[in-house]
PDB file of C-alpha atoms in Angstrom:
ATOM      1  CA  UNK T   1      25.364   6.411-137.535  1.00 79.00           C
ATOM      2  CA  UNK T   2      24.403   3.099-135.799  1.00 84.00           C
ATOM      3  CA  UNK T   3      23.275   3.420-132.427  1.00 88.00           C
ATOM      4  CA  UNK T   4      26.153   1.498-131.057  1.00 87.00           C
ATOM      5  CA  UNK T   5      28.301   4.277-132.199  1.00 93.00           C
ATOM      6  CA  UNK T   6      26.209   6.805-130.281  1.00 93.00           C
ATOM      7  CA  UNK T   7      26.453   4.550-127.459  1.00 93.00           C
ATOM      8  CA  UNK T   8      30.034   4.087-127.273  1.00 94.00           C
ATOM      9  CA  UNK T   9      30.487   8.244-127.444  1.00 95.00           C
ATOM     10  CA  UNK T  10      28.146   8.715-124.706  1.00 95.00           C
ATOM     11  CA  UNK T  11      29.773   6.018-122.411  1.00 94.00           C
ATOM     12  CA  UNK T  12      33.181   7.894-122.828  1.00 95.00           C
ATOM     13  CA  UNK T  13      31.456  11.131-122.024  1.00 94.00           C
ATOM     14  CA  UNK T  14      29.858   9.545-118.915  1.00 92.00           C
ATOM     15  CA  UNK T  15      33.271   7.892-117.812  1.00 92.00           C
ATOM     16  CA  UNK T  16      35.247  11.146-118.409  1.00 92.00           C
ATOM     17  CA  UNK T  17      32.824  13.221-116.500  1.00 91.00           C
ATOM     18  CA  UNK T  18      31.028  11.291-114.011  1.00 87.00           C
ATOM     19  CA  UNK T  19      33.510  11.983-110.924  1.00 86.00           C
ATOM     20  CA  UNK T  20      35.188  15.290-112.074  1.00 89.00           C
ATOM     21  CA  UNK T  21      32.936  18.415-110.901  1.00 90.00           C
ATOM     22  CA  UNK T  22      31.883  19.351-114.634  1.00 89.00           C
ATOM     23  CA  UNK T  23      28.515  17.610-114.590  1.00 86.00           C
ATOM     24  CA  UNK T  24      28.107  14.442-116.421  1.00 85.00           C
ATOM     25  CA  UNK T  25      24.652  14.916-116.856  1.00 79.00           C
ATOM     26  CA  UNK T  26      25.065  18.218-118.157  1.00 82.00           C
ATOM     27  CA  UNK T  27      27.940  16.903-120.480  1.00 87.00           C
ATOM     28  CA  UNK T  28      25.480  13.843-121.805  1.00 87.00           C
ATOM     29  CA  UNK T  29      22.631  16.017-122.298  1.00 82.00           C
ATOM     30  CA  UNK T  30      24.514  18.252-124.307  1.00 84.00           C
ATOM     31  CA  UNK T  31      26.286  15.755-126.139  1.00 89.00           C
ATOM     32  CA  UNK T  32      23.079  13.767-126.848  1.00 88.00           C
ATOM     33  CA  UNK T  33      21.520  17.091-128.261  1.00 83.00           C
ATOM     34  CA  UNK T  34      24.766  17.552-130.613  1.00 86.00           C
ATOM     35  CA  UNK T  35      24.432  14.224-131.950  1.00 90.00           C
ATOM     36  CA  UNK T  36      20.687  14.780-132.621  1.00 87.00           C
ATOM     37  CA  UNK T  37      19.262  12.017-130.605  1.00 88.00           C
ATOM     38  CA  UNK T  38      15.841  12.409-129.463  1.00 83.00           C
ATOM     39  CA  UNK T  39      14.391  12.177-125.753  1.00 73.00           C
ATOM     40  CA  UNK T  40      12.501   9.315-124.500  1.00 76.00           C
ATOM     41  CA  UNK T  41      14.918   6.363-124.657  1.00 81.00           C
ATOM     42  CA  UNK T  42      18.154   8.410-124.967  1.00 83.00           C
ATOM     43  CA  UNK T  43      17.502  10.352-121.749  1.00 79.00           C
ATOM     44  CA  UNK T  44      16.947   6.803-120.142  1.00 80.00           C
ATOM     45  CA  UNK T  45      19.945   5.780-121.404  1.00 86.00           C
ATOM     46  CA  UNK T  46      21.960   8.885-120.031  1.00 83.00           C
ATOM     47  CA  UNK T  47      20.873   7.695-116.510  1.00 80.00           C
ATOM     48  CA  UNK T  48      21.185   3.927-116.926  1.00 82.00           C
ATOM     49  CA  UNK T  49      25.024   4.168-117.992  1.00 88.00           C
ATOM     50  CA  UNK T  50      25.984   6.145-114.836  1.00 84.00           C
ATOM     51  CA  UNK T  51      25.642   2.993-112.885  1.00 84.00           C
ATOM     52  CA  UNK T  52      28.851   1.497-115.072  1.00 89.00           C
ATOM     53  CA  UNK T  53      31.030   4.571-113.762  1.00 88.00           C
ATOM     54  CA  UNK T  54      29.648   3.758-110.125  1.00 86.00           C
ATOM     55  CA  UNK T  55      30.599   0.088-110.229  1.00 90.00           C
ATOM     56  CA  UNK T  56      34.210   1.537-111.068  1.00 92.00           C
ATOM     57  CA  UNK T  57      34.354   3.016-107.629  1.00 90.00           C
ATOM     58  CA  UNK T  58      33.223  -0.094-106.097  1.00 91.00           C
ATOM     59  CA  UNK T  59      35.929  -1.917-107.939  1.00 92.00           C
ATOM     60  CA  UNK T  60      38.371   0.612-107.104  1.00 91.00           C
ATOM     61  CA  UNK T  61      37.878   0.582-103.449  1.00 92.00           C
ATOM     62  CA  UNK T  62      36.645  -2.818-103.032  1.00 93.00           C
ATOM     63  CA  UNK T  63      39.024  -3.699-100.259  1.00 93.00           C
ATOM     64  CA  UNK T  64      37.967  -0.692 -98.010  1.00 93.00           C
ATOM     65  CA  UNK T  65      34.184  -1.079 -98.872  1.00 93.00           C
ATOM     66  CA  UNK T  66      34.294  -5.017 -97.890  1.00 94.00           C
ATOM     67  CA  UNK T  67      36.083  -4.524 -94.594  1.00 94.00           C
ATOM     68  CA  UNK T  68      33.265  -2.174 -93.969  1.00 94.00           C
ATOM     69  CA  UNK T  69      30.565  -4.473 -94.876  1.00 92.00           C
ATOM     70  CA  UNK T  70      32.176  -7.163 -93.108  1.00 93.00           C
ATOM     71  CA  UNK T  71      32.994  -5.069 -89.963  1.00 92.00           C
ATOM     72  CA  UNK T  72      29.265  -3.665 -89.570  1.00 91.00           C
ATOM     73  CA  UNK T  73      28.739  -5.998 -86.685  1.00 87.00           C
ATOM     74  CA  UNK T  74      32.382  -5.382 -84.951  1.00 90.00           C
ATOM     75  CA  UNK T  75      33.305  -2.065 -85.807  1.00 92.00           C
ATOM     76  CA  UNK T  76      32.058   1.006 -84.539  1.00 93.00           C
ATOM     77  CA  UNK T  77      34.340   2.803 -87.608  1.00 93.00           C
ATOM     78  CA  UNK T  78      32.595   0.514 -89.876  1.00 94.00           C
ATOM     79  CA  UNK T  79      29.169   1.647 -88.803  1.00 94.00           C
ATOM     80  CA  UNK T  80      30.038   5.214 -88.455  1.00 95.00           C
ATOM     81  CA  UNK T  81      31.196   5.303 -91.998  1.00 95.00           C
ATOM     82  CA  UNK T  82      28.018   3.545 -93.414  1.00 95.00           C
ATOM     83  CA  UNK T  83      25.674   5.766 -91.009  1.00 96.00           C
ATOM     84  CA  UNK T  84      27.282   8.985 -92.654  1.00 96.00           C
ATOM     85  CA  UNK T  85      27.114   7.831 -96.124  1.00 96.00           C
ATOM     86  CA  UNK T  86      23.370   7.005 -95.493  1.00 96.00           C
ATOM     87  CA  UNK T  87      22.862  10.527 -93.778  1.00 96.00           C
ATOM     88  CA  UNK T  88      24.219  12.280 -96.825  1.00 96.00           C
ATOM     89  CA  UNK T  89      22.184   9.905 -99.254  1.00 95.00           C
ATOM     90  CA  UNK T  90      18.857  10.687 -97.579  1.00 94.00           C
ATOM     91  CA  UNK T  91      18.048  14.426 -98.827  1.00 94.00           C
ATOM     92  CA  UNK T  92      18.591  13.314-102.455  1.00 89.00           C
ATOM     93  CA  UNK T  93      16.590  10.096-102.021  1.00 89.00           C
ATOM     94  CA  UNK T  94      13.400  11.869-100.693  1.00 89.00           C
ATOM     95  CA  UNK T  95      13.666  14.933-103.245  1.00 85.00           C
ATOM     96  CA  UNK T  96      14.767  12.383-106.303  1.00 76.00           C
ATOM     97  CA  UNK T  97      11.751  10.281-105.730  1.00 76.00           C
ATOM     98  CA  UNK T  98       9.402  13.316-105.197  1.00 74.00           C
ATOM     99  CA  UNK T  99      10.598  15.152-108.256  1.00 70.00           C
ATOM    100  CA  UNK T 100      11.538  12.746-110.487  1.00 63.00           C
ATOM    101  CA  UNK T 101       9.112  13.174-113.190  1.00 64.00           C
ATOM    102  CA  UNK T 102       9.637  16.902-113.434  1.00 63.00           C
ATOM    103  CA  UNK T 103      13.505  16.880-113.557  1.00 63.00           C
ATOM    104  CA  UNK T 104      13.247  14.142-116.330  1.00 60.00           C
ATOM    105  CA  UNK T 105      10.483  16.170-118.390  1.00 59.00           C
ATOM    106  CA  UNK T 106      11.165  19.831-117.632  1.00 56.00           C
ATOM    107  CA  UNK T 107      15.034  20.124-117.064  1.00 57.00           C
ATOM    108  CA  UNK T 108      16.322  17.370-119.057  1.00 59.00           C
ATOM    109  CA  UNK T 109      15.288  19.132-122.152  1.00 61.00           C
ATOM    110  CA  UNK T 110      16.647  22.500-121.232  1.00 75.00           C
ATOM    111  CA  UNK T 111      20.078  23.065-122.722  1.00 82.00           C
ATOM    112  CA  UNK T 112      19.924  26.545-121.743  1.00 86.00           C
ATOM    113  CA  UNK T 113      19.397  25.656-117.869  1.00 84.00           C
ATOM    114  CA  UNK T 114      22.405  23.435-118.350  1.00 86.00           C
ATOM    115  CA  UNK T 115      24.744  26.260-119.898  1.00 90.00           C
ATOM    116  CA  UNK T 116      23.845  28.523-117.143  1.00 92.00           C
ATOM    117  CA  UNK T 117      24.314  25.835-114.424  1.00 91.00           C
ATOM    118  CA  UNK T 118      27.923  25.285-116.056  1.00 93.00           C
ATOM    119  CA  UNK T 119      29.219  28.411-115.789  1.00 95.00           C
ATOM    120  CA  UNK T 120      27.487  29.555-112.376  1.00 94.00           C
ATOM    121  CA  UNK T 121      29.118  26.248-111.014  1.00 93.00           C
ATOM    122  CA  UNK T 122      32.692  26.700-112.601  1.00 94.00           C
ATOM    123  CA  UNK T 123      32.405  30.437-111.128  1.00 95.00           C
ATOM    124  CA  UNK T 124      31.805  28.810-107.723  1.00 94.00           C
ATOM    125  CA  UNK T 125      34.536  26.177-107.856  1.00 93.00           C
ATOM    126  CA  UNK T 126      37.191  28.725-108.816  1.00 94.00           C
ATOM    127  CA  UNK T 127      35.963  30.825-105.827  1.00 94.00           C
ATOM    128  CA  UNK T 128      36.010  27.696-103.152  1.00 91.00           C
ATOM    129  CA  UNK T 129      39.067  26.401-104.635  1.00 87.00           C
ATOM    130  CA  UNK T 130      40.632  29.813-103.218  1.00 87.00           C
ATOM    131  CA  UNK T 131      38.433  30.994-100.380  1.00 87.00           C
ATOM    132  CA  UNK T 132      37.711  27.323 -98.764  1.00 85.00           C
ATOM    133  CA  UNK T 133      37.808  27.503 -95.017  1.00 89.00           C
ATOM    134  CA  UNK T 134      40.794  25.689 -93.252  1.00 90.00           C
ATOM    135  CA  UNK T 135      39.876  22.191 -93.728  1.00 91.00           C
ATOM    136  CA  UNK T 136      39.126  20.457 -90.263  1.00 92.00           C
ATOM    137  CA  UNK T 137      38.138  16.652 -91.740  1.00 93.00           C
ATOM    138  CA  UNK T 138      40.991  15.066 -93.508  1.00 92.00           C
ATOM    139  CA  UNK T 139      39.494  11.252 -93.627  1.00 93.00           C
ATOM    140  CA  UNK T 140      36.766  10.751 -95.975  1.00 93.00           C
ATOM    141  CA  UNK T 141      35.522   7.544 -93.998  1.00 93.00           C
ATOM    142  CA  UNK T 142      35.582   9.195 -90.868  1.00 93.00           C
ATOM    143  CA  UNK T 143      33.284  12.242 -91.369  1.00 95.00           C
ATOM    144  CA  UNK T 144      30.604  13.022 -88.425  1.00 94.00           C
ATOM    145  CA  UNK T 145      27.075  12.515 -89.515  1.00 93.00           C
ATOM    146  CA  UNK T 146      26.142  16.342 -89.254  1.00 95.00           C
ATOM    147  CA  UNK T 147      28.919  17.176 -91.741  1.00 96.00           C
ATOM    148  CA  UNK T 148      27.633  14.097 -94.159  1.00 96.00           C
ATOM    149  CA  UNK T 149      23.984  15.085 -93.842  1.00 97.00           C
ATOM    150  CA  UNK T 150      25.188  18.441 -94.829  1.00 97.00           C
ATOM    151  CA  UNK T 151      26.779  17.343 -97.865  1.00 97.00           C
ATOM    152  CA  UNK T 152      23.667  15.372 -98.756  1.00 96.00           C
ATOM    153  CA  UNK T 153      22.019  18.837 -98.688  1.00 95.00           C
ATOM    154  CA  UNK T 154      24.108  20.263-101.014  1.00 95.00           C
ATOM    155  CA  UNK T 155      24.096  17.118-103.346  1.00 93.00           C
ATOM    156  CA  UNK T 156      20.257  17.888-104.071  1.00 91.00           C
ATOM    157  CA  UNK T 157      21.303  21.125-106.003  1.00 90.00           C
ATOM    158  CA  UNK T 158      22.307  18.248-108.593  1.00 85.00           C
ATOM    159  CA  UNK T 159      19.131  17.602-109.473  1.00 82.00           C
ATOM    160  CA  UNK T 160      19.325  20.608-111.808  1.00 82.00           C
ATOM    161  CA  UNK T 161      21.316  19.296-114.882  1.00 78.00           C
ATOM    162  CA  UNK T 162      24.639  21.210-115.112  1.00 83.00           C
ATOM    163  CA  UNK T 163      25.049  21.494-111.448  1.00 87.00           C
ATOM    164  CA  UNK T 164      27.334  18.325-111.249  1.00 87.00           C
ATOM    165  CA  UNK T 165      26.675  15.983-108.477  1.00 88.00           C
ATOM    166  CA  UNK T 166      30.309  15.864-107.642  1.00 90.00           C
ATOM    167  CA  UNK T 167      30.659  19.241-107.814  1.00 91.00           C
ATOM    168  CA  UNK T 168      27.838  20.040-105.293  1.00 94.00           C
ATOM    169  CA  UNK T 169      29.254  17.751-102.811  1.00 95.00           C
ATOM    170  CA  UNK T 170      32.857  18.521-103.256  1.00 94.00           C
ATOM    171  CA  UNK T 171      31.833  22.197-102.795  1.00 94.00           C
ATOM    172  CA  UNK T 172      29.758  21.471-100.130  1.00 95.00           C
ATOM    173  CA  UNK T 173      32.222  19.256 -98.408  1.00 95.00           C
ATOM    174  CA  UNK T 174      34.812  22.178 -98.536  1.00 95.00           C
ATOM    175  CA  UNK T 175      32.433  24.499 -96.943  1.00 95.00           C
ATOM    176  CA  UNK T 176      31.709  22.311 -94.151  1.00 95.00           C
ATOM    177  CA  UNK T 177      35.632  22.036 -93.570  1.00 95.00           C
ATOM    178  CA  UNK T 178      36.553  18.628 -95.530  1.00 95.00           C
ATOM    179  CA  UNK T 179      39.928  18.601 -97.109  1.00 93.00           C
ATOM    180  CA  UNK T 180      40.015  18.589-100.895  1.00 90.00           C
ATOM    181  CA  UNK T 181      41.190  15.140-101.674  1.00 91.00           C
ATOM    182  CA  UNK T 182      38.652  13.697 -98.834  1.00 94.00           C
ATOM    183  CA  UNK T 183      35.981  15.563-100.264  1.00 94.00           C
ATOM    184  CA  UNK T 184      36.603  14.045-103.684  1.00 92.00           C
ATOM    185  CA  UNK T 185      36.490  10.699-101.977  1.00 93.00           C
ATOM    186  CA  UNK T 186      33.493  11.163 -99.834  1.00 95.00           C
ATOM    187  CA  UNK T 187      31.799  11.944-103.406  1.00 94.00           C
ATOM    188  CA  UNK T 188      32.687   8.969-104.787  1.00 91.00           C
ATOM    189  CA  UNK T 189      31.361   6.781-101.878  1.00 94.00           C
ATOM    190  CA  UNK T 190      28.336   8.765-101.787  1.00 94.00           C
ATOM    191  CA  UNK T 191      27.606   8.253-105.478  1.00 90.00           C
ATOM    192  CA  UNK T 192      27.222   4.633-105.073  1.00 91.00           C
ATOM    193  CA  UNK T 193      23.741   4.685-103.354  1.00 91.00           C
ATOM    194  CA  UNK T 194      22.946   7.723-105.096  1.00 88.00           C
ATOM    195  CA  UNK T 195      23.423   6.596-108.628  1.00 83.00           C
ATOM    196  CA  UNK T 196      22.525   3.191-107.831  1.00 85.00           C
ATOM    197  CA  UNK T 197      18.904   4.632-106.662  1.00 83.00           C
ATOM    198  CA  UNK T 198      18.634   6.689-109.553  1.00 78.00           C
ATOM    199  CA  UNK T 199      19.470   3.714-111.954  1.00 79.00           C
ATOM    200  CA  UNK T 200      16.888   1.781-110.097  1.00 82.00           C
ATOM    201  CA  UNK T 201      13.857   4.063-110.298  1.00 77.00           C
ATOM    202  CA  UNK T 202      14.599   4.975-114.023  1.00 73.00           C
ATOM    203  CA  UNK T 203      15.031   1.293-114.883  1.00 74.00           C
ATOM    204  CA  UNK T 204      11.778   0.514-113.269  1.00 76.00           C
ATOM    205  CA  UNK T 205       9.804   3.655-114.743  1.00 73.00           C
ATOM    206  CA  UNK T 206      11.301   3.518-117.956  1.00 69.00           C
ATOM    207  CA  UNK T 207      10.898  -0.707-118.493  1.00 70.00           C
ATOM    208  CA  UNK T 208       8.446  -0.109-121.160  1.00 70.00           C
ATOM    209  CA  UNK T 209      10.865   1.694-123.500  1.00 66.00           C
ATOM    210  CA  UNK T 210      13.730  -1.082-123.010  1.00 67.00           C
ATOM    211  CA  UNK T 211      13.609  -4.015-124.993  1.00 67.00           C
ATOM    212  CA  UNK T 212      16.395  -6.572-126.464  1.00 65.00           C
ATOM    213  CA  UNK T 213      17.416  -4.204-128.984  1.00 70.00           C
ATOM    214  CA  UNK T 214      17.984  -1.253-126.422  1.00 76.00           C
ATOM    215  CA  UNK T 215      19.372  -3.562-123.915  1.00 81.00           C
ATOM    216  CA  UNK T 216      22.552  -4.273-125.944  1.00 85.00           C
ATOM    217  CA  UNK T 217      22.987  -0.683-126.671  1.00 89.00           C
ATOM    218  CA  UNK T 218      23.053   0.131-123.045  1.00 88.00           C
ATOM    219  CA  UNK T 219      25.489  -2.373-122.260  1.00 90.00           C
ATOM    220  CA  UNK T 220      27.763  -0.764-124.829  1.00 92.00           C
ATOM    221  CA  UNK T 221      27.680   2.287-122.780  1.00 92.00           C
ATOM    222  CA  UNK T 222      27.697   0.729-119.444  1.00 91.00           C
ATOM    223  CA  UNK T 223      30.886  -1.089-120.369  1.00 94.00           C
ATOM    224  CA  UNK T 224      32.764   1.842-121.846  1.00 95.00           C
ATOM    225  CA  UNK T 225      31.700   4.299-118.921  1.00 95.00           C
ATOM    226  CA  UNK T 226      33.000   1.641-116.136  1.00 95.00           C
ATOM    227  CA  UNK T 227      36.405   1.383-117.937  1.00 95.00           C
ATOM    228  CA  UNK T 228      36.871   4.909-118.750  1.00 95.00           C
ATOM    229  CA  UNK T 229      35.704   5.854-115.105  1.00 93.00           C
ATOM    230  CA  UNK T 230      38.333   3.370-113.700  1.00 92.00           C
ATOM    231  CA  UNK T 231      41.331   5.487-115.125  1.00 91.00           C
ATOM    232  CA  UNK T 232      39.570   8.876-114.426  1.00 91.00           C
ATOM    233  CA  UNK T 233      39.015   8.145-110.612  1.00 89.00           C
ATOM    234  CA  UNK T 234      43.006   7.345-109.942  1.00 84.00           C
ATOM    235  CA  UNK T 235      43.925  10.571-112.284  1.00 89.00           C
ATOM    236  CA  UNK T 236      41.565  12.856-110.619  1.00 88.00           C
ATOM    237  CA  UNK T 237      42.819  12.537-107.055  1.00 84.00           C
ATOM    238  CA  UNK T 238      46.475  12.859-108.181  1.00 87.00           C
ATOM    239  CA  UNK T 239      45.238  16.113-110.333  1.00 90.00           C
ATOM    240  CA  UNK T 240      43.182  17.531-107.603  1.00 88.00           C
ATOM    241  CA  UNK T 241      45.987  16.967-104.958  1.00 83.00           C
ATOM    242  CA  UNK T 242      48.310  19.105-107.075  1.00 86.00           C
ATOM    243  CA  UNK T 243      46.104  21.665-108.812  1.00 88.00           C
ATOM    244  CA  UNK T 244      42.801  21.652-106.894  1.00 88.00           C
ATOM    245  CA  UNK T 245      39.367  22.160-108.702  1.00 91.00           C
ATOM    246  CA  UNK T 246      40.041  25.626-110.428  1.00 92.00           C
ATOM    247  CA  UNK T 247      40.726  24.204-113.786  1.00 93.00           C
ATOM    248  CA  UNK T 248      37.521  22.260-113.673  1.00 93.00           C
ATOM    249  CA  UNK T 249      35.629  25.605-113.008  1.00 94.00           C
ATOM    250  CA  UNK T 250      37.260  27.139-115.952  1.00 96.00           C
ATOM    251  CA  UNK T 251      36.457  23.872-118.110  1.00 94.00           C
ATOM    252  CA  UNK T 252      32.684  24.411-117.174  1.00 94.00           C
ATOM    253  CA  UNK T 253      32.659  28.024-118.087  1.00 96.00           C
ATOM    254  CA  UNK T 254      34.095  27.345-121.391  1.00 95.00           C
ATOM    255  CA  UNK T 255      31.545  24.554-121.962  1.00 92.00           C
ATOM    256  CA  UNK T 256      28.690  26.510-120.847  1.00 93.00           C
ATOM    257  CA  UNK T 257      29.648  29.710-122.679  1.00 95.00           C
ATOM    258  CA  UNK T 258      30.214  27.781-126.147  1.00 91.00           C
ATOM    259  CA  UNK T 259      26.908  26.028-125.524  1.00 89.00           C
ATOM    260  CA  UNK T 260      25.098  29.404-124.844  1.00 92.00           C
ATOM    261  CA  UNK T 261      27.018  30.669-128.167  1.00 91.00           C
ATOM    262  CA  UNK T 262      25.739  27.820-130.284  1.00 85.00           C
ATOM    263  CA  UNK T 263      22.177  27.945-128.897  1.00 83.00           C
ATOM    264  CA  UNK T 264      22.094  31.582-129.801  1.00 84.00           C
ATOM    265  CA  UNK T 265      22.756  30.886-133.307  1.00 81.00           C
ATOM    266  CA  UNK T 266      20.159  28.590-134.013  1.00 69.00           C
TER     267      UNK T 266
END
């Protein structure tokens, strides 16, 4: 198949999975393995197209985010929200810079780690959906900075492919007393600096791998992931409000078990 079809497939996978707690990175890397794509450029591609999905958050929440940006000088609420997102972003920023090469060189090439992480994370999601403490915070844009920092520590677990950035932050949020819909929304907001930072670091460190031929392939994945994520974000909030997170947990277990079964036959 031509490269643009691979880019389209991976863009759809990214858009479908970035904001639901099933691990977009895990699904992307398993899809890359299933398609027989090598590492190197395609690992970088899987990181870079995540920015397309992140821009979907900025588009859907533009009015609220613009109000925050223009109100920083006059609104305590805007400053509190900005500080909480930065507090949550800080742990992953520090560890991500320190461990970038190890994560990409070792963990990105381990499908067994991804499958096990999917299964373990699925069990945790099912458990947290049933046994989470009663929520004390119901508004994603009004979290105390200490709660936000705790969520950021949970986000660091997502450096292991298969754990899921959104899954780790949602589980952490709910354990810290954030209502499930608000947990999802804060995960969306936190994704903006986290994934923008990951994009910038990976784009810079992989700049020698990206030429004009690669740029248009990345553009295909970028646009597709943006378009698909626009639909998924709206659908996820409605789904979570009705059904919770257990269905995502069962999906993770199914995909992880299927992956291990396929690996055992090789």
